[in-house]
GROMACS .gro file of C-alpha atoms in nm:
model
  449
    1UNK     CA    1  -2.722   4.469   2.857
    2UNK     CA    2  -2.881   4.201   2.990
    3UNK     CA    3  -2.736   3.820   3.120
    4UNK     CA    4  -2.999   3.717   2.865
    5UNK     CA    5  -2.862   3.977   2.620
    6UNK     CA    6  -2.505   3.869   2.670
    7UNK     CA    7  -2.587   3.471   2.624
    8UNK     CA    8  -2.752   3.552   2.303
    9UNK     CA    9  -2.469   3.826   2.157
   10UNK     CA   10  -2.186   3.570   2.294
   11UNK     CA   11  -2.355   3.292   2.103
   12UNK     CA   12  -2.373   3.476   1.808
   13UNK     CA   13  -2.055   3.580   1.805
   14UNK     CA   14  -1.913   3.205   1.850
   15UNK     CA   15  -2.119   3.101   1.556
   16UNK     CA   16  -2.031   3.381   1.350
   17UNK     CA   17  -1.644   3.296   1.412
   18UNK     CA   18  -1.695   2.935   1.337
   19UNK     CA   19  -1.623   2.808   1.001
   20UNK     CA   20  -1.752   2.969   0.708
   21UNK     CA   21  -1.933   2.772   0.430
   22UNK     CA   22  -1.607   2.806   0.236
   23UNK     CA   23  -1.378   2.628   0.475
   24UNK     CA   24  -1.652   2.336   0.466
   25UNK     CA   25  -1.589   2.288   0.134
   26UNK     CA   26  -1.205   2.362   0.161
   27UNK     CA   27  -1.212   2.064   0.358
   28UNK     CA   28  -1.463   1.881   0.194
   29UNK     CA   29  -1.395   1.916  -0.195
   30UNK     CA   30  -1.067   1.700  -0.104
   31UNK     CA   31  -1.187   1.481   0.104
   32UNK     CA   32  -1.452   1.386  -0.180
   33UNK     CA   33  -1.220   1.319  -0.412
   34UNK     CA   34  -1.039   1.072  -0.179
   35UNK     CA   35  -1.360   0.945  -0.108
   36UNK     CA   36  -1.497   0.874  -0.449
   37UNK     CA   37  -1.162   0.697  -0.523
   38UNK     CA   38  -1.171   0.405  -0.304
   39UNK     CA   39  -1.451   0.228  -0.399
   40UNK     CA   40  -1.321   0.298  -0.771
   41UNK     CA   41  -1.150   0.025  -0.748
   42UNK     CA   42  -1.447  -0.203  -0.710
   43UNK     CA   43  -1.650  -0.029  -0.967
   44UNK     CA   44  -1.352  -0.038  -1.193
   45UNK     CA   45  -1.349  -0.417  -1.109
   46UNK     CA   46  -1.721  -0.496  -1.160
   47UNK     CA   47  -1.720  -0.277  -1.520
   48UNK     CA   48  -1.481  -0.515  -1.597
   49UNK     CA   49  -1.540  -0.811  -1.485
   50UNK     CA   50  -1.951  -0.724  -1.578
   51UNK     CA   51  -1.855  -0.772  -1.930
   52UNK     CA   52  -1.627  -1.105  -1.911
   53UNK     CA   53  -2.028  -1.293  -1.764
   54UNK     CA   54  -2.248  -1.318  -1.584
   55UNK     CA   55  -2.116  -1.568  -1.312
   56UNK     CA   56  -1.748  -1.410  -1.278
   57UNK     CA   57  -2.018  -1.054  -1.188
   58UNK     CA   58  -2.206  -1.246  -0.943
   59UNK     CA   59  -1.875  -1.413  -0.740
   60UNK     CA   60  -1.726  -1.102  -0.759
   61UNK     CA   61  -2.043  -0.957  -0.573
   62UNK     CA   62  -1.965  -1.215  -0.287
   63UNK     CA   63  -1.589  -1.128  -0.271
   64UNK     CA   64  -1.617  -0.781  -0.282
   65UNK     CA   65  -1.881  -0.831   0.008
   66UNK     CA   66  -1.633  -1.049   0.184
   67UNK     CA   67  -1.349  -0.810   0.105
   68UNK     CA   68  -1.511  -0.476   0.202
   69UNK     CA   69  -1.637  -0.582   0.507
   70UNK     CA   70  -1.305  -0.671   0.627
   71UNK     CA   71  -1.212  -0.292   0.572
   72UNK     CA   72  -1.539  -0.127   0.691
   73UNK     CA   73  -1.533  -0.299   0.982
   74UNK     CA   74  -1.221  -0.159   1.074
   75UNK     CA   75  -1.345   0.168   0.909
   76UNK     CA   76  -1.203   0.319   1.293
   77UNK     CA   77  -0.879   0.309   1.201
   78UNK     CA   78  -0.948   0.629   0.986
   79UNK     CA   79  -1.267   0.768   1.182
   80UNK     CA   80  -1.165   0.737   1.573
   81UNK     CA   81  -0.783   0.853   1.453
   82UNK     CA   82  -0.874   1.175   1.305
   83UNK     CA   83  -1.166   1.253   1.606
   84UNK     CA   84  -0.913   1.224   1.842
   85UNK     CA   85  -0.611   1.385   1.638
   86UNK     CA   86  -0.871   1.709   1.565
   87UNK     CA   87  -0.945   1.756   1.914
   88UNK     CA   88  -0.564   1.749   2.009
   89UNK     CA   89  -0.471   1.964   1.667
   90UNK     CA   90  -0.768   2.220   1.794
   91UNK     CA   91  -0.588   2.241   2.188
   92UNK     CA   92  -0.266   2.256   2.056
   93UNK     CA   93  -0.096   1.942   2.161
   94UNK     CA   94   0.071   1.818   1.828
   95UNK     CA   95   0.285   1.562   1.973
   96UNK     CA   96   0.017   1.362   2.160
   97UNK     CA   97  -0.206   1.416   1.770
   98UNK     CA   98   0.102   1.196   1.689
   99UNK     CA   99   0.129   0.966   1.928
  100UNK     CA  100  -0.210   0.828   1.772
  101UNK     CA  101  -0.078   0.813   1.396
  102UNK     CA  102   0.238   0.587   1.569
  103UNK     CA  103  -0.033   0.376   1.751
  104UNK     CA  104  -0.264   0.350   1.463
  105UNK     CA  105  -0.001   0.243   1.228
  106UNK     CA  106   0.058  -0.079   1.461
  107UNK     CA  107  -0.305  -0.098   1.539
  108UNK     CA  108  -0.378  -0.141   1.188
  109UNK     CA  109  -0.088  -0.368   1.037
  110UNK     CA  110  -0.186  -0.586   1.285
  111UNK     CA  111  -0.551  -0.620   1.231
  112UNK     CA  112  -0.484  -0.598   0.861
  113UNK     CA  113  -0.240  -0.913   0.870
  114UNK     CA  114  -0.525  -1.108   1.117
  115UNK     CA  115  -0.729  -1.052   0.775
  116UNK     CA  116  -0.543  -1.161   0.542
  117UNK     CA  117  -0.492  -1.491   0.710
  118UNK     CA  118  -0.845  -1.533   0.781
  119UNK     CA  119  -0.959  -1.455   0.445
  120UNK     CA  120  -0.730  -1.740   0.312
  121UNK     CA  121  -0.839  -2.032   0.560
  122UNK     CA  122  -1.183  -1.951   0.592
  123UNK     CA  123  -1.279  -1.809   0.226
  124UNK     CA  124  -1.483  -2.100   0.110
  125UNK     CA  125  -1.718  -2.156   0.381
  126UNK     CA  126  -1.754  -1.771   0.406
  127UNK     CA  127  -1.861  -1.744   0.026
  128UNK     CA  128  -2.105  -2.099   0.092
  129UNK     CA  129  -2.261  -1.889   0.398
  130UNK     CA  130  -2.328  -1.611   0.130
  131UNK     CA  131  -2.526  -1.868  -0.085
  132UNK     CA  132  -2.228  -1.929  -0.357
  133UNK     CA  133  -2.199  -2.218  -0.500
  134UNK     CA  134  -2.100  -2.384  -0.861
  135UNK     CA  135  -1.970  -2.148  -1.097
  136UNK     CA  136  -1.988  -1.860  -0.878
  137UNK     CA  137  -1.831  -1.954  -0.650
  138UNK     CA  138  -1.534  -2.074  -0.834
  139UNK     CA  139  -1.510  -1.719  -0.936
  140UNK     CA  140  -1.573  -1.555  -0.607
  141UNK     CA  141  -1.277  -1.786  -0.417
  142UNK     CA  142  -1.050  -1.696  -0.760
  143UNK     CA  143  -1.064  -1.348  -0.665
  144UNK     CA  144  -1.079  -1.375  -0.269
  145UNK     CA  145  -0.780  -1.546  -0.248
  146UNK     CA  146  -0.570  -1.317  -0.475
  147UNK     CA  147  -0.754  -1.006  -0.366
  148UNK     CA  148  -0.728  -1.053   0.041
  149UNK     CA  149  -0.277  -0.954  -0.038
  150UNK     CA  150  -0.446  -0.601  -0.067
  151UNK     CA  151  -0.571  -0.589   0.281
  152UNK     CA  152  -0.292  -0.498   0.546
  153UNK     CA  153  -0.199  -0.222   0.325
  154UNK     CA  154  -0.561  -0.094   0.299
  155UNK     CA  155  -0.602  -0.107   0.723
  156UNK     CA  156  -0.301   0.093   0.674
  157UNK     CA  157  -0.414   0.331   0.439
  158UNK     CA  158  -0.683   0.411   0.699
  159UNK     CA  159  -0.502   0.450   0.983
  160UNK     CA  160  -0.303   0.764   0.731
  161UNK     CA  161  -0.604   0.894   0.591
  162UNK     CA  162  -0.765   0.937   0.949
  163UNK     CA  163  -0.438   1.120   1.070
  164UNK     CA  164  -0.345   1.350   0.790
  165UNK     CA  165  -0.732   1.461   0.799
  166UNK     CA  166  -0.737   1.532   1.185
  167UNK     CA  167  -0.410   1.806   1.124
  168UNK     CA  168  -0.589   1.960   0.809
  169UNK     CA  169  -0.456   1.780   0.532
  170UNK     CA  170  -0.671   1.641   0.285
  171UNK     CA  171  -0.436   1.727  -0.024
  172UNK     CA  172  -0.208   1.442   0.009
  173UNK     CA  173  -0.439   1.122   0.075
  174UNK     CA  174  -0.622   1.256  -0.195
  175UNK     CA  175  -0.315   1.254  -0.459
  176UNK     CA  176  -0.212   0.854  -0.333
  177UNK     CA  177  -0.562   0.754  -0.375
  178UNK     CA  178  -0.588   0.913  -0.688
  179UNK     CA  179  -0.253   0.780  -0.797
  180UNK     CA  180  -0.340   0.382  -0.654
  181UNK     CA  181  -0.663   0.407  -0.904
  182UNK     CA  182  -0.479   0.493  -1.167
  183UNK     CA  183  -0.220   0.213  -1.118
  184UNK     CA  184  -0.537   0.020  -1.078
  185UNK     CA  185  -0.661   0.064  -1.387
  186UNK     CA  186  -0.405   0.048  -1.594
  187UNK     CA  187  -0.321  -0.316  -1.420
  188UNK     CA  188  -0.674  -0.421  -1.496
  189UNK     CA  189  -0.649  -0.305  -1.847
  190UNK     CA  190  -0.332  -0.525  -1.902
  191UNK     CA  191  -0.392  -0.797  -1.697
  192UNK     CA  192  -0.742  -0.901  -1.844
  193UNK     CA  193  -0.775  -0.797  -2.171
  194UNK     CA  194  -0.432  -0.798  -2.234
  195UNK     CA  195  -0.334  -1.073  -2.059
  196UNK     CA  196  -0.654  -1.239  -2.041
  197UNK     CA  197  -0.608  -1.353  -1.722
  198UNK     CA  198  -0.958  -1.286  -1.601
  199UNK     CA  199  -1.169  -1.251  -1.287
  200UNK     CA  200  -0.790  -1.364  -1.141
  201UNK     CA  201  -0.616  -1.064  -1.359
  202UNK     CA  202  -0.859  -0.825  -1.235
  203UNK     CA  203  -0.799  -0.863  -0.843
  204UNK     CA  204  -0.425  -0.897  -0.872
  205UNK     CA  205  -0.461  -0.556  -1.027
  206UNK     CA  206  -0.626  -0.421  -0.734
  207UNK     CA  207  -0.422  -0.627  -0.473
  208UNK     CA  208  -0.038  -0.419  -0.647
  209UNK     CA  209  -0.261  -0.105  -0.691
  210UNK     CA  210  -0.300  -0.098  -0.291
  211UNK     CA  211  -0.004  -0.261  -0.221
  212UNK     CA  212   0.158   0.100  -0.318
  213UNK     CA  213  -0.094   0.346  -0.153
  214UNK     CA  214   0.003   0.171   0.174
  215UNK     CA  215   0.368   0.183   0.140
  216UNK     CA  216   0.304   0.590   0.047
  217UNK     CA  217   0.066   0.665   0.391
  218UNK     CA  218   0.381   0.423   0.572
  219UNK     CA  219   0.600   0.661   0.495
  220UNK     CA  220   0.381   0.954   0.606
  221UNK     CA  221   0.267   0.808   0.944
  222UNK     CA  222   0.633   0.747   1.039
  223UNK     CA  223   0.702   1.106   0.970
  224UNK     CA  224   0.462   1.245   1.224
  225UNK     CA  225   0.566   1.451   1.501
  226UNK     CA  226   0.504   1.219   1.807
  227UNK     CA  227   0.572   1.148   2.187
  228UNK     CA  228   0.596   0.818   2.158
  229UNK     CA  229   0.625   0.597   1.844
  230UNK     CA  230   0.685   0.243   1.986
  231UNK     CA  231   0.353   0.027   2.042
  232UNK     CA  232   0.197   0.102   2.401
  233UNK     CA  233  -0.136  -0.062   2.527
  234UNK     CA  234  -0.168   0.288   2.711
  235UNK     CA  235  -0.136   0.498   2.479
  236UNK     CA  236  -0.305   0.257   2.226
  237UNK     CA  237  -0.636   0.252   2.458
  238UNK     CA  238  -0.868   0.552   2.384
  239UNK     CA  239  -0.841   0.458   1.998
  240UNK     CA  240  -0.878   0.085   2.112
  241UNK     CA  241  -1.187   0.252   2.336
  242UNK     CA  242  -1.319   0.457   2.066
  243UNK     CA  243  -1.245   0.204   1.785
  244UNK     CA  244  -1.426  -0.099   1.966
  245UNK     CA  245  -1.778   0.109   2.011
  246UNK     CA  246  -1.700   0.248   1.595
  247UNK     CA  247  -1.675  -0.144   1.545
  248UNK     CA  248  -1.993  -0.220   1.636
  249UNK     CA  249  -2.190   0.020   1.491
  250UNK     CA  250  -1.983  -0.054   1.153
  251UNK     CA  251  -2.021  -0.423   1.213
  252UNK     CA  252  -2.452  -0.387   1.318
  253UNK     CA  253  -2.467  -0.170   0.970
  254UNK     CA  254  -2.268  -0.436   0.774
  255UNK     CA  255  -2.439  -0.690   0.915
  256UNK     CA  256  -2.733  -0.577   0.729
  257UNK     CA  257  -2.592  -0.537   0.426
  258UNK     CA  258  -2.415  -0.883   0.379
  259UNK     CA  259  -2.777  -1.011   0.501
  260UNK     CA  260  -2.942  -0.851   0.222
  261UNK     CA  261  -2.672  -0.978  -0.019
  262UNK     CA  262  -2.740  -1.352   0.131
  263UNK     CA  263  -3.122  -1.283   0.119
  264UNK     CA  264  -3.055  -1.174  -0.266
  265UNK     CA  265  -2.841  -1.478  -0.368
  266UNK     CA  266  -3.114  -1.694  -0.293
  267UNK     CA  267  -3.317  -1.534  -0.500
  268UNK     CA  268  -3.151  -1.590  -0.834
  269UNK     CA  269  -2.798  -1.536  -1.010
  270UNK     CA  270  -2.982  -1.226  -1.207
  271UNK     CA  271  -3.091  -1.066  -0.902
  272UNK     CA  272  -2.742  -1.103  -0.725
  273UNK     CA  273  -2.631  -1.001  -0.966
  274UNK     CA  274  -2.833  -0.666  -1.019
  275UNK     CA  275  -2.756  -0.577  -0.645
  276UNK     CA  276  -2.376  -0.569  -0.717
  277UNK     CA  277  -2.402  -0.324  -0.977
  278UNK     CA  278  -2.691  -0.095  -0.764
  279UNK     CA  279  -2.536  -0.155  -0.438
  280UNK     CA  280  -2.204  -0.079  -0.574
  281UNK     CA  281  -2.328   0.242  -0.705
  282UNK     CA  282  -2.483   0.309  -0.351
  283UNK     CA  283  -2.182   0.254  -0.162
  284UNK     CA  284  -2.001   0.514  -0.452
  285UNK     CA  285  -2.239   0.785  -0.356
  286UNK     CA  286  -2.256   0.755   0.013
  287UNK     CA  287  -1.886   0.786   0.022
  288UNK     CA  288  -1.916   1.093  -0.194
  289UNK     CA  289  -2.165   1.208   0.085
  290UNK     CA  290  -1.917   1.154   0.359
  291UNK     CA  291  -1.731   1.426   0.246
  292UNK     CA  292  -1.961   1.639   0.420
  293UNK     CA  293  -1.919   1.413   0.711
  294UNK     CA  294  -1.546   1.376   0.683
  295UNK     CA  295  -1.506   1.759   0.691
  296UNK     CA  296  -1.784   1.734   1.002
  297UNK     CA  297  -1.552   1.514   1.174
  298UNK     CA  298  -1.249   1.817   1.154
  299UNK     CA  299  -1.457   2.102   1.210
  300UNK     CA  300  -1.685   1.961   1.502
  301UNK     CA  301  -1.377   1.811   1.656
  302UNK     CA  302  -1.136   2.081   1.644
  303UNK     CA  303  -1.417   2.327   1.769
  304UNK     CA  304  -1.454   2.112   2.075
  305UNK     CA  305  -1.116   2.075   2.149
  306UNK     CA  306  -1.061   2.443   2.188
  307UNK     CA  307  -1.368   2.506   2.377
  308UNK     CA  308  -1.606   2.592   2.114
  309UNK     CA  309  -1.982   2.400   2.176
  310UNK     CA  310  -2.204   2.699   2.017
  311UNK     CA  311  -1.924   2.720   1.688
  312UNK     CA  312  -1.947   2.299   1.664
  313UNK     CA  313  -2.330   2.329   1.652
  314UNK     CA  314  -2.401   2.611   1.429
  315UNK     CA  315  -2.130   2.437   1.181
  316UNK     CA  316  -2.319   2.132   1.232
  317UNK     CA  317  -2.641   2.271   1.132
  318UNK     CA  318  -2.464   2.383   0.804
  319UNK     CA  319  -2.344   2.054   0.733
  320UNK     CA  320  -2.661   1.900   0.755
  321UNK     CA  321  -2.818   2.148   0.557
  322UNK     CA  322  -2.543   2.149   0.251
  323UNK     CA  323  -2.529   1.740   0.260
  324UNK     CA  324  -2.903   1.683   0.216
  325UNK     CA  325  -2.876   1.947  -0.078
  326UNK     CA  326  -2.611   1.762  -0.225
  327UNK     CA  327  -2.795   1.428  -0.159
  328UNK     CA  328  -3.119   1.526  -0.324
  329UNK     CA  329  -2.907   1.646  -0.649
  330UNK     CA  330  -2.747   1.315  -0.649
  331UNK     CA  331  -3.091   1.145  -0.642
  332UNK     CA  332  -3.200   1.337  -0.917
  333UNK     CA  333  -2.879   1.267  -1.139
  334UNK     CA  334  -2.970   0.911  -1.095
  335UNK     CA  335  -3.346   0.899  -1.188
  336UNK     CA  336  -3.193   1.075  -1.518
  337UNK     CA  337  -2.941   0.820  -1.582
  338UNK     CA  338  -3.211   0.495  -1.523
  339UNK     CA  339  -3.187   0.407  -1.907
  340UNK     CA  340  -2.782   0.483  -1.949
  341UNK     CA  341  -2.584   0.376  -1.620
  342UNK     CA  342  -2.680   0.021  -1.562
  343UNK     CA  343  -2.553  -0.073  -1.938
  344UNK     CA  344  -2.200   0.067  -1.812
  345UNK     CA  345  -2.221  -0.251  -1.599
  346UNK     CA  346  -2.345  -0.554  -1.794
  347UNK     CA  347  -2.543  -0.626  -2.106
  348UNK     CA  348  -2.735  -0.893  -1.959
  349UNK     CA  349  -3.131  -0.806  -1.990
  350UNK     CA  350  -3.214  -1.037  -1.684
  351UNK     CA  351  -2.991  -0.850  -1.514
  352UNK     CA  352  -3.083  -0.527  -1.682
  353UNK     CA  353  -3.410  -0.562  -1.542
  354UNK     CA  354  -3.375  -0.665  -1.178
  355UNK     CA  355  -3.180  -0.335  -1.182
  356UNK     CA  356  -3.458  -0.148  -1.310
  357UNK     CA  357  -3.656  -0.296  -1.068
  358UNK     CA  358  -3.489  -0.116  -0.769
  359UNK     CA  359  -3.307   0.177  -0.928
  360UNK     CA  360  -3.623   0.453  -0.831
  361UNK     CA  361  -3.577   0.294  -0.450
  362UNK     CA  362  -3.176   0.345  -0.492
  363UNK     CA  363  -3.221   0.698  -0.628
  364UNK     CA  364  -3.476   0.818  -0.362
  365UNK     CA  365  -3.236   0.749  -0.073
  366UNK     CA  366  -2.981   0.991  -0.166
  367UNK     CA  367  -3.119   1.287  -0.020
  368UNK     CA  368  -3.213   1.094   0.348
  369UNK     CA  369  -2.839   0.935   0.291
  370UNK     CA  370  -2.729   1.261   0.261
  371UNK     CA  371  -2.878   1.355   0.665
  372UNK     CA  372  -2.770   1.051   0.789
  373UNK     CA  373  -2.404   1.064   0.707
  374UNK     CA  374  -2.398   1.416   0.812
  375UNK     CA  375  -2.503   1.367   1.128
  376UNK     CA  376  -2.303   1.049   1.151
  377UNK     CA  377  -1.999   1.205   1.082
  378UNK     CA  378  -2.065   1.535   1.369
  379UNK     CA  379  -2.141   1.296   1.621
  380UNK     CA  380  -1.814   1.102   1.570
  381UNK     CA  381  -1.597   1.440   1.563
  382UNK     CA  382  -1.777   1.482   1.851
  383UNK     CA  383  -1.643   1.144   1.989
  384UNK     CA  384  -2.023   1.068   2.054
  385UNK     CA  385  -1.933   0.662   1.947
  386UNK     CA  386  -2.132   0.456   2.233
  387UNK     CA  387  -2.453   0.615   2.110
  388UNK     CA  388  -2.378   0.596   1.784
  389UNK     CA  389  -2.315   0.227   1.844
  390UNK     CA  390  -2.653   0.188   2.050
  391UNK     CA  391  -2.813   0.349   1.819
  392UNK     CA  392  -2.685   0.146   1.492
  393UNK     CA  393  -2.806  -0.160   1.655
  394UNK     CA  394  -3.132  -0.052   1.717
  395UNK     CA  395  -3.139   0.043   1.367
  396UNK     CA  396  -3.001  -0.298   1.197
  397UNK     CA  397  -3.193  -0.577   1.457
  398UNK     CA  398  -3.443  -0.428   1.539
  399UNK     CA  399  -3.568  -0.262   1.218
  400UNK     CA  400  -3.382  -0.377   0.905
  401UNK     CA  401  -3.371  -0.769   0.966
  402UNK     CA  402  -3.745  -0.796   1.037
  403UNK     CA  403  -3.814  -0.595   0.752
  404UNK     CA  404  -3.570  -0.842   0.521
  405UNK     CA  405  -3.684  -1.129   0.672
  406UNK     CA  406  -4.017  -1.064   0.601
  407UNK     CA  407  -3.950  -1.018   0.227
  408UNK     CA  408  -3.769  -1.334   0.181
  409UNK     CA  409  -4.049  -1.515   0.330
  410UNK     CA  410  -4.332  -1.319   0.140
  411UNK     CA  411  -4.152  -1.327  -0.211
  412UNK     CA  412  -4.117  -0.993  -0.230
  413UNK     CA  413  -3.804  -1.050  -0.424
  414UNK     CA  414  -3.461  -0.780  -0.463
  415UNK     CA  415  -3.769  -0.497  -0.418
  416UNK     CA  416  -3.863  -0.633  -0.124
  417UNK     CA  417  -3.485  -0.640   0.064
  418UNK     CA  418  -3.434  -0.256  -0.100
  419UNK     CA  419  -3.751  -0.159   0.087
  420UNK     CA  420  -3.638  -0.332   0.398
  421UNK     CA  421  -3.252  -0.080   0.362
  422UNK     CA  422  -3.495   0.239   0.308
  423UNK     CA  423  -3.665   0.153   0.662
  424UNK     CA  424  -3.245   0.129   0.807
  425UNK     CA  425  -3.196   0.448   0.636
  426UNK     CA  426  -3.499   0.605   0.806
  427UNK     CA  427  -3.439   0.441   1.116
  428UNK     CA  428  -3.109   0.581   1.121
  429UNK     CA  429  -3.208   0.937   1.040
  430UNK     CA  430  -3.455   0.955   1.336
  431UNK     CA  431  -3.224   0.840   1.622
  432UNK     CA  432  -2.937   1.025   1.539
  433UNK     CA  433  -3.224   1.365   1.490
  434UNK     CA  434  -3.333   1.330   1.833
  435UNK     CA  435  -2.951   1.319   1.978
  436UNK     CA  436  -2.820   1.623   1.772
  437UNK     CA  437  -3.112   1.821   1.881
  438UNK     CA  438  -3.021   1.709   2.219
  439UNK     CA  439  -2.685   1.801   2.236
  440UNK     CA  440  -2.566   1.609   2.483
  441UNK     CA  441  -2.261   1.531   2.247
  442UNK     CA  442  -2.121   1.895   2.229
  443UNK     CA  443  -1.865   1.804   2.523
  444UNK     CA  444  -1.562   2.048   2.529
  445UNK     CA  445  -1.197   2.026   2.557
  446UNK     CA  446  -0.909   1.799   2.493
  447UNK     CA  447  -0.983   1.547   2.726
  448UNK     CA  448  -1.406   1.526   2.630
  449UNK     CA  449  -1.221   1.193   2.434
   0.00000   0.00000   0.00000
């Protein structure tokens, strides 16, 4: 046979021992269930809060923006830990997998306590730099304030979730999530209709609901097998590395979406409104997508790690393939569920009507969303994060704020800003094409972190 012969029978054969269709979904099916719980506990908040008005809806739409960007920024804690724990898991060096669940775990009470104070000394000009004001934002600072306890505890829920998936085990953050929404609910149920407490009743619920999942992944992350448990800049570095470029690209794409919330609040209490409940919805399904990506991150890394660039890529390819299936399903359940949905979220026919406005926009994303997030999540198992960071900022500056800017000063209204995230979406999609194709991110071995 041939050298040509034997590159093309030994690639084969690396792509035919990579992992099957059915260990993407063994991963995946639990990792989407995780994933669909966490932002539960906003949707759960704005059904509930939808039907106490109009104004408590629209401050908790600046909150919530206020209080998930503080954990999405930080979203590292969970994506750069399990990158660099499946590439360790996949050479065999357990004890150094974790070392990073030890340094994580300090990593993110820290950051998560930095949070909470800011939240509480700078919550009122934050929600005035949103556009809140009067009512509203009464409301939003009511549920800021109370809400913000929640957020070491979340920072360290990350920090678990990102270990236990780098060693396999998707079972277990998907049973605390599961359990915290629950809890959630249940609190929410008492504490505002039984209690009456309102917009106030509703975050406490949330802020005890995580307060729990935290102290379960605590537990967990002290149990890990590890080197070296006490904090260390050293050994804290390569997630501090990894974390910082995961930062920015979080922090370029968040950046976009707290400017289309700002753009939005200026255009009327209705149309804020409206975004919460669509955007809300978004956010819900592009976790759900992730799951893909999540089980990407495992796969891709863990291939790497033991030497495996043809298995990473072939797996890749599959990933892409299933998510954009999954995506354009998800679209199409939507566009079904135009005239249904949006009344699970608020009886108000302004409201009702901005929402109608953008829903065909929101639904026809899914399937692109569903690319995107695939190939987001490969090229961070891949620990590809300074292009991913470049490439995120290209993406937000130089393509999404024109476009938003643009339809604030044309009057193009909430249909105008939605048009502006489809061009981020697309934007997104092409850059991170052209480097998968490229493959300059399929670097082997342990140390390729």
């Amino acid at each position: 046979m041939t050298r040509t012969g034997l590159r093309i029978a030994g690639s084969r054969a690396c792509a035919w021992r990579g992992p099957s269709d059915r260990e993407l979904f063994r991963l995946a099916l639990p990792a989407l269930g995780a994933l669909a719980a966490e932002p539960l506990y906003i949707l759960v908040d704005t059904a509930i809060v939808g039907h106490l008005g109009t104004s408590p809806l629209a401050g908790l739409a600046l909150a919530g923006a206020l209080l998930t960007a503080g954990v999405t920024l930080f979203n590292f804690l969970t994506y750069g830990t399990t990158a660099q724990v499946a590439r360790y898991h996949g050479a065999g060096e357990e004890q150094i997998a974790g070392r990073f669940a030890a340094q994580s775990l300090w990593v993110s009470s820290f950051i998560g306590v930095v949070l909470l104070v800011l939240a509480l000394t700078l919550g009122r000009q934050a929600i005035a730099l949103l556009g809140g004001h009067g009512d509203t934002a009464e409301q939003a600072r009511t549920y800021l304030r109370i809400g913000a306890l929640g957020l070491p505890f979340v920072l360290v829920t990350l920090a678990g979730q990102g270990y236990l998936r780098g060693v396999g085990d998707f079972r277990t953050p998907l049973l605390i999530v599961v359990g915290s929404n629950v809890l959630n609910v249940v609190l929410e149920l008492v504490f505002v209709y039984g209690l009456h407490a309102g917009i106030a009743g509703s975050a406490w619920g949330t802020a005890i609901a995580q307060l729990g999942m935290g102290g379960a992944f605590v537990v967990l992350l002290a149990r890990a097998p590890a080197d070296r448990r006490m904090p260390s800049l050293g050994a804290m570095r390569p997630l501090l590395r990894v974390g910082g470029q995961i930062f920015v690209r979080t922090a370029s794409l968040y950046a976009a979406f707290l400017l289309a919330s700002a753009v939005i609040a200026r255009i009327g209490e209705a149309s804020l409104a409206a975004h919460q409940v669509v955007f809300q919805l978004w956010a819900f399904l592009a976790l759900v997508l992730d799951a893909i990506a999540i089980a990407g991150q495992v796969i891709v890394g863990r291939a790497l790690g033991a030497g495996d660039a043809q298995g990473a890529y072939a797996s890749a390819r599959r990933m892409i393939g299933w998510s954009a299936a999954i995506g354009t399903g998800l679209g199409a359940v939507m566009l079904a569920l135009i005239g249904v949905l949006p009344h699970a979220f608020t009886d108000d026919p302004a409201v009702l009507d901005r929402v109608r406005a953008i829903w065909v926009l929101f639904a026809l994303m899914q399937p692109a969303n569903g690319v995107v997030f695939a190939l987001d999540g490969i090229l961070i198992g891949a620990g590809d994060t300074r292009y991913l960071m470049w490439s995120m900022v290209f993406a937000s500056l130089v393509v999404f704020v024109p476009l938003a800017l643009l339809a604030s000063s044309a009057g193009w209204g909430i249909v105008g800003v939605w048009g502006a995230l489809v061009g981020l979406i697309v934007a997104r999609g092409a850059t991170l094409g052209v480097r998968f194709r490229g493959r300059a991110w399929a670097v082997t071995g342990a140390v390729g972190l």
